[in-house]
PDB file of C-alpha atoms in Angstrom:
ATOM      1  CA  ILE A  13     -28.636   4.202 147.096  1.00  0.00           C
ATOM      2  CA  LEU A  14     -25.797   4.400 149.642  1.00  0.00           C
ATOM      3  CA  GLU A  15     -28.197   3.247 152.349  1.00  0.00           C
ATOM      4  CA  ARG A  16     -28.739  -0.155 150.747  1.00  0.00           C
ATOM      5  CA  PRO A  17     -26.987  -2.818 152.895  1.00  0.00           C
ATOM      6  CA  ALA A  18     -25.771  -4.837 149.891  1.00  0.00           C
ATOM      7  CA  LEU A  19     -23.874  -1.824 148.537  1.00  0.00           C
ATOM      8  CA  ARG A  20     -21.829  -1.616 151.718  1.00  0.00           C
ATOM      9  CA  ASN A  21     -20.267  -5.039 150.920  1.00  0.00           C
ATOM     10  CA  ILE A  22     -18.904  -4.015 147.527  1.00  0.00           C
ATOM     11  CA  PRO A  23     -15.590  -2.492 148.738  1.00  0.00           C
ATOM     12  CA  ALA A  24     -14.704  -5.622 150.741  1.00  0.00           C
ATOM     13  CA  TYR A  25     -15.514  -7.842 147.770  1.00  0.00           C
ATOM     14  CA  LEU A  26     -13.497  -5.703 145.339  1.00  0.00           C
ATOM     15  CA  ALA A  27     -10.533  -5.601 147.723  1.00  0.00           C
ATOM     16  CA  SER A  28     -10.534  -9.402 148.000  1.00  0.00           C
ATOM     17  CA  VAL A  29     -10.468 -10.060 144.244  1.00  0.00           C
ATOM     18  CA  TYR A  30      -8.194  -7.135 143.314  1.00  0.00           C
ATOM     19  CA  ASP A  31      -4.497  -7.839 142.819  1.00  0.00           C
ATOM     20  CA  GLU A  32      -2.624  -4.632 143.625  1.00  0.00           C
ATOM     21  CA  LYS A  33       0.640  -5.895 142.114  1.00  0.00           C
ATOM     22  CA  HIS A  34      -0.927  -6.543 138.691  1.00  0.00           C
ATOM     23  CA  ARG A  35      -3.660  -3.874 139.005  1.00  0.00           C
ATOM     24  CA  ALA A  36      -6.481  -6.202 138.018  1.00  0.00           C
ATOM     25  CA  LEU A  37      -9.637  -7.872 139.271  1.00  0.00           C
ATOM     26  CA  TYR A  38      -9.489 -11.653 138.865  1.00  0.00           C
ATOM     27  CA  VAL A  39     -12.955 -13.080 138.376  1.00  0.00           C
ATOM     28  CA  VAL A  40     -14.663 -15.710 136.206  1.00  0.00           C
ATOM     29  CA  GLU A  41     -16.567 -13.408 133.875  1.00  0.00           C
ATOM     30  CA  ASN A  42     -14.399 -13.701 130.780  1.00  0.00           C
ATOM     31  CA  GLY A  43     -11.135 -15.046 132.104  1.00  0.00           C
ATOM     32  CA  ASP A  44      -9.326 -11.807 131.543  1.00  0.00           C
ATOM     33  CA  LYS A  45      -7.853  -9.333 133.938  1.00  0.00           C
ATOM     34  CA  ILE A  46     -10.424  -6.625 134.542  1.00  0.00           C
ATOM     35  CA  ARG A  47      -9.263  -3.101 135.312  1.00  0.00           C
ATOM     36  CA  LEU A  48     -10.600  -1.439 138.427  1.00  0.00           C
ATOM     37  CA  THR A  49     -12.063   1.700 136.904  1.00  0.00           C
ATOM     38  CA  GLY A  50     -15.209   3.793 136.861  1.00  0.00           C
ATOM     39  CA  ALA A  51     -16.174   3.400 140.516  1.00  0.00           C
ATOM     40  CA  GLU A  52     -14.268   6.381 141.901  1.00  0.00           C
ATOM     41  CA  HIS A  53     -17.419   8.284 142.865  1.00  0.00           C
ATOM     42  CA  ILE A  54     -19.199   5.420 144.611  1.00  0.00           C
ATOM     43  CA  LEU A  55     -16.058   4.352 146.481  1.00  0.00           C
ATOM     44  CA  ALA A  56     -15.261   7.911 147.596  1.00  0.00           C
ATOM     45  CA  SER A  57     -18.905   8.364 148.638  1.00  0.00           C
ATOM     46  CA  LEU A  58     -18.941   5.122 150.647  1.00  0.00           C
ATOM     47  CA  ALA A  59     -15.647   6.045 152.284  1.00  0.00           C
ATOM     48  CA  ALA A  60     -16.893   9.502 153.239  1.00  0.00           C
ATOM     49  CA  LYS A  61     -20.402   8.566 154.392  1.00  0.00           C
ATOM     50  CA  PHE A  62     -19.513   5.434 156.374  1.00  0.00           C
ATOM     51  CA  ARG A  63     -15.823   6.190 157.069  1.00  0.00           C
ATOM     52  CA  ASP A  64     -15.047   2.967 155.217  1.00  0.00           C
ATOM     53  CA  PRO A  65     -11.257   2.446 155.174  1.00  0.00           C
ATOM     54  CA  VAL A  66     -11.425  -0.272 152.497  1.00  0.00           C
ATOM     55  CA  ALA A  67     -13.356   2.005 150.128  1.00  0.00           C
ATOM     56  CA  ALA A  68     -10.827   4.775 150.836  1.00  0.00           C
ATOM     57  CA  ARG A  69      -7.923   2.475 149.904  1.00  0.00           C
ATOM     58  CA  LEU A  70      -9.603   1.302 146.703  1.00  0.00           C
ATOM     59  CA  HIS A  71     -10.383   4.896 145.745  1.00  0.00           C
ATOM     60  CA  ARG A  72      -6.710   5.830 146.114  1.00  0.00           C
ATOM     61  CA  LEU A  73      -5.601   2.781 144.110  1.00  0.00           C
ATOM     62  CA  MET A  74      -7.952   3.778 141.318  1.00  0.00           C
ATOM     63  CA  LEU A  75      -6.524   7.286 141.283  1.00  0.00           C
ATOM     64  CA  GLU A  76      -2.991   5.868 141.045  1.00  0.00           C
ATOM     65  CA  SER A  77      -3.869   3.665 138.068  1.00  0.00           C
ATOM     66  CA  PRO A  78      -2.923   5.001 134.639  1.00  0.00           C
ATOM     67  CA  VAL A  79      -5.645   6.715 132.653  1.00  0.00           C
ATOM     68  CA  GLU A  80      -6.290   4.480 129.646  1.00  0.00           C
ATOM     69  CA  ARG A  81      -9.489   6.037 128.302  1.00  0.00           C
ATOM     70  CA  PRO A  82     -10.675   9.672 128.247  1.00  0.00           C
ATOM     71  CA  GLU A  83     -13.825   8.768 130.167  1.00  0.00           C
ATOM     72  CA  ASP A  84     -11.641   7.673 133.114  1.00  0.00           C
ATOM     73  CA  ASN A  85     -11.041  11.363 133.792  1.00  0.00           C
ATOM     74  CA  ILE A  86     -14.778  11.966 134.214  1.00  0.00           C
ATOM     75  CA  ALA A  87     -15.010   9.226 136.830  1.00  0.00           C
ATOM     76  CA  ARG A  88     -12.002  10.678 138.636  1.00  0.00           C
ATOM     77  CA  PHE A  89     -13.624  14.128 138.648  1.00  0.00           C
ATOM     78  CA  TRP A  90     -16.814  12.808 140.292  1.00  0.00           C
ATOM     79  CA  GLY A  91     -14.734  10.820 142.761  1.00  0.00           C
ATOM     80  CA  ALA A  92     -12.811  13.967 143.701  1.00  0.00           C
ATOM     81  CA  LEU A  93     -16.082  15.736 144.540  1.00  0.00           C
ATOM     82  CA  ALA A  94     -16.975  13.039 147.100  1.00  0.00           C
ATOM     83  CA  PHE A  95     -13.443  12.546 148.469  1.00  0.00           C
ATOM     84  CA  ASP A  96     -12.877  12.995 152.215  1.00  0.00           C
ATOM     85  CA  PRO A  97      -9.138  13.066 153.056  1.00  0.00           C
ATOM     86  CA  THR A  98      -9.829  12.457 156.770  1.00  0.00           C
ATOM     87  CA  VAL A  99     -10.948   8.855 156.200  1.00  0.00           C
ATOM     88  CA  PRO A 100      -8.066   6.530 157.117  1.00  0.00           C
ATOM     89  CA  GLU A 101      -7.169   3.784 154.647  1.00  0.00           C
ATOM     90  CA  ALA A 102      -7.257   0.082 155.413  1.00  0.00           C
ATOM     91  CA  ALA A 103      -4.071  -1.950 155.250  1.00  0.00           C
ATOM     92  CA  ALA A 104      -3.536  -4.095 152.179  1.00  0.00           C
ATOM     93  CA  PRO A 105      -5.667  -7.246 152.334  1.00  0.00           C
ATOM     94  CA  PRO A 106      -3.910 -10.604 152.708  1.00  0.00           C
ATOM     95  CA  THR A 107      -2.621 -11.953 149.411  1.00  0.00           C
ATOM     96  CA  ASN A 108      -3.216 -15.586 150.374  1.00  0.00           C
ATOM     97  CA  HIS A 109      -6.826 -16.522 150.980  1.00  0.00           C
ATOM     98  CA  LEU A 110      -9.734 -18.818 150.253  1.00  0.00           C
ATOM     99  CA  LEU A 111     -13.041 -16.919 150.213  1.00  0.00           C
ATOM    100  CA  TRP A 112     -16.555 -18.185 149.551  1.00  0.00           C
ATOM    101  CA  TYR A 113     -19.197 -15.632 148.684  1.00  0.00           C
ATOM    102  CA  LYS A 114     -22.111 -17.941 149.397  1.00  0.00           C
ATOM    103  CA  ASP A 115     -24.992 -15.782 148.147  1.00  0.00           C
ATOM    104  CA  ALA A 116     -23.063 -14.714 145.049  1.00  0.00           C
ATOM    105  CA  GLY A 117     -22.088 -18.304 144.261  1.00  0.00           C
ATOM    106  CA  PHE A 118     -18.426 -17.375 143.885  1.00  0.00           C
ATOM    107  CA  VAL A 119     -15.178 -18.790 145.310  1.00  0.00           C
ATOM    108  CA  HIS A 120     -11.861 -16.954 145.126  1.00  0.00           C
ATOM    109  CA  TYR A 121      -8.532 -18.590 146.006  1.00  0.00           C
ATOM    110  CA  ARG A 122      -5.192 -16.828 145.986  1.00  0.00           C
ATOM    111  CA  GLN A 123      -1.799 -18.281 146.918  1.00  0.00           C
ATOM    112  CA  ASP A 124       1.181 -16.101 146.042  1.00  0.00           C
ATOM    113  CA  GLU A 125       1.177 -15.853 142.210  1.00  0.00           C
ATOM    114  CA  LEU A 126      -1.697 -18.321 141.675  1.00  0.00           C
ATOM    115  CA  THR A 127      -5.337 -17.194 141.610  1.00  0.00           C
ATOM    116  CA  ILE A 128      -8.405 -19.335 140.962  1.00  0.00           C
ATOM    117  CA  ALA A 129     -11.877 -17.864 140.533  1.00  0.00           C
ATOM    118  CA  LEU A 130     -14.821 -20.296 140.499  1.00  0.00           C
ATOM    119  CA  ARG A 131     -18.507 -19.635 139.863  1.00  0.00           C
ATOM    120  CA  CYS A 132     -20.542 -22.106 141.978  1.00  0.00           C
ATOM    121  CA  GLY A 133     -24.018 -20.611 141.778  1.00  0.00           C
ATOM    122  CA  PRO A 134     -26.390 -18.801 139.451  1.00  0.00           C
ATOM    123  CA  TRP A 135     -24.901 -15.782 137.725  1.00  0.00           C
ATOM    124  CA  LEU A 136     -27.270 -13.431 139.551  1.00  0.00           C
ATOM    125  CA  GLY A 137     -26.495 -14.949 142.940  1.00  0.00           C
ATOM    126  CA  TYR A 138     -28.966 -17.047 144.905  1.00  0.00           C
ATOM    127  CA  ASN A 139     -30.966 -14.228 146.511  1.00  0.00           C
ATOM    128  CA  ALA A 140     -31.381 -12.251 143.290  1.00  0.00           C
ATOM    129  CA  GLN A 141     -32.165 -15.402 141.297  1.00  0.00           C
ATOM    130  CA  CYS A 142     -35.094 -16.122 143.640  1.00  0.00           C
ATOM    131  CA  GLN A 143     -36.425 -12.587 143.206  1.00  0.00           C
ATOM    132  CA  ALA A 144     -35.964 -12.453 139.423  1.00  0.00           C
ATOM    133  CA  THR A 145     -39.440 -12.885 137.989  1.00  0.00           C
ATOM    134  CA  GLY A 146     -39.095 -11.955 134.328  1.00  0.00           C
ATOM    135  CA  PRO A 147     -37.799 -14.377 131.698  1.00  0.00           C
ATOM    136  CA  CYS A 148     -34.955 -12.016 130.789  1.00  0.00           C
ATOM    137  CA  ASP A 149     -33.926 -11.682 134.444  1.00  0.00           C
ATOM    138  CA  GLN A 150     -32.919 -15.327 134.604  1.00  0.00           C
ATOM    139  CA  MET A 151     -31.087 -15.568 131.284  1.00  0.00           C
ATOM    140  CA  GLU A 152     -27.527 -16.775 131.717  1.00  0.00           C
ATOM    141  CA  CYS A 153     -25.566 -14.019 129.996  1.00  0.00           C
ATOM    142  CA  ARG A 154     -22.398 -14.592 132.012  1.00  0.00           C
ATOM    143  CA  PRO A 155     -20.545 -17.793 132.858  1.00  0.00           C
ATOM    144  CA  GLY A 156     -22.613 -19.939 135.197  1.00  0.00           C
ATOM    145  CA  MET A 157     -22.039 -22.688 137.728  1.00  0.00           C
ATOM    146  CA  GLY A 158     -18.840 -24.657 137.377  1.00  0.00           C
ATOM    147  CA  HIS A 159     -16.993 -22.103 135.294  1.00  0.00           C
ATOM    148  CA  PHE A 160     -13.565 -21.044 136.465  1.00  0.00           C
ATOM    149  CA  ALA A 161     -10.480 -19.056 135.565  1.00  0.00           C
ATOM    150  CA  LEU A 162      -6.933 -19.809 136.661  1.00  0.00           C
ATOM    151  CA  PHE A 163      -4.372 -17.001 136.673  1.00  0.00           C
ATOM    152  CA  LEU A 164      -0.620 -17.421 137.132  1.00  0.00           C
ATOM    153  CA  ARG A 165       1.646 -14.420 137.728  1.00  0.00           C
ATOM    154  CA  GLY A 166      -1.198 -12.114 136.758  1.00  0.00           C
ATOM    155  CA  GLU A 167      -2.050 -13.760 133.436  1.00  0.00           C
ATOM    156  CA  PRO A 168      -4.977 -16.055 132.526  1.00  0.00           C
ATOM    157  CA  VAL A 169      -3.688 -19.582 131.977  1.00  0.00           C
ATOM    158  CA  LEU A 170      -6.769 -21.814 131.950  1.00  0.00           C
ATOM    159  CA  VAL A 171     -10.318 -20.564 131.440  1.00  0.00           C
ATOM    160  CA  SER A 172     -13.561 -22.489 131.087  1.00  0.00           C
ATOM    161  CA  PRO A 173     -15.876 -20.603 128.732  1.00  0.00           C
ATOM    162  CA  ASP A 174     -19.459 -21.771 128.249  1.00  0.00           C
ATOM    163  CA  LEU A 175     -18.575 -24.254 125.527  1.00  0.00           C
ATOM    164  CA  GLY A 176     -15.501 -25.951 126.995  1.00  0.00           C
ATOM    165  CA  TYR A 177     -11.963 -25.155 128.046  1.00  0.00           C
ATOM    166  CA  ARG A 178      -9.158 -23.211 126.458  1.00  0.00           C
ATOM    167  CA  LEU A 179      -5.492 -22.845 127.170  1.00  0.00           C
ATOM    168  CA  ASP A 180      -3.842 -19.490 126.653  1.00  0.00           C
ATOM    169  CA  SER A 181      -0.972 -19.590 124.155  1.00  0.00           C
ATOM    170  CA  ARG A 182       0.348 -16.224 125.364  1.00  0.00           C
ATOM    171  CA  THR A 183       1.524 -17.945 128.528  1.00  0.00           C
ATOM    172  CA  SER A 184       3.007 -20.936 126.641  1.00  0.00           C
ATOM    173  CA  SER A 185       0.605 -23.316 128.376  1.00  0.00           C
ATOM    174  CA  ILE A 186      -0.126 -25.167 125.133  1.00  0.00           C
TER     175      ILE A 186
END
């Protein structure tokens, strides 16, 4: 599985949507901060096999995150088996950016404490959508085109779920 070209892009994508200060992935999926967890083995394996400095950095960040569930320890164990300490880590990615993942149909904007994630394509991505032949393969089970999430200082402020928009009262935006 490590030989698949698409898999090699995952560390760069994760690094671009991961906020190290708030220890969360900011994406459209449900408008919440998503913990970076469970990928220790694949990231350590990618770092070791391809000497990928971005995967090495993400692996270390995952190890530094607090353990919130018992199963996190299992993922850390498997990651330790694949770990290669000779792989140098990448520098922290820029915190201000505008990125368009064309095939995935996803735009990510970050400016200081503001992050906007926008889905602008099919939930599978364009390439996978074309190859999906079964009726269940093309079901929209995640937010689709036009859905977005706006985060301010690490908290969701405005999210567009499938049926409309909602403001988050925890951030006093309503």
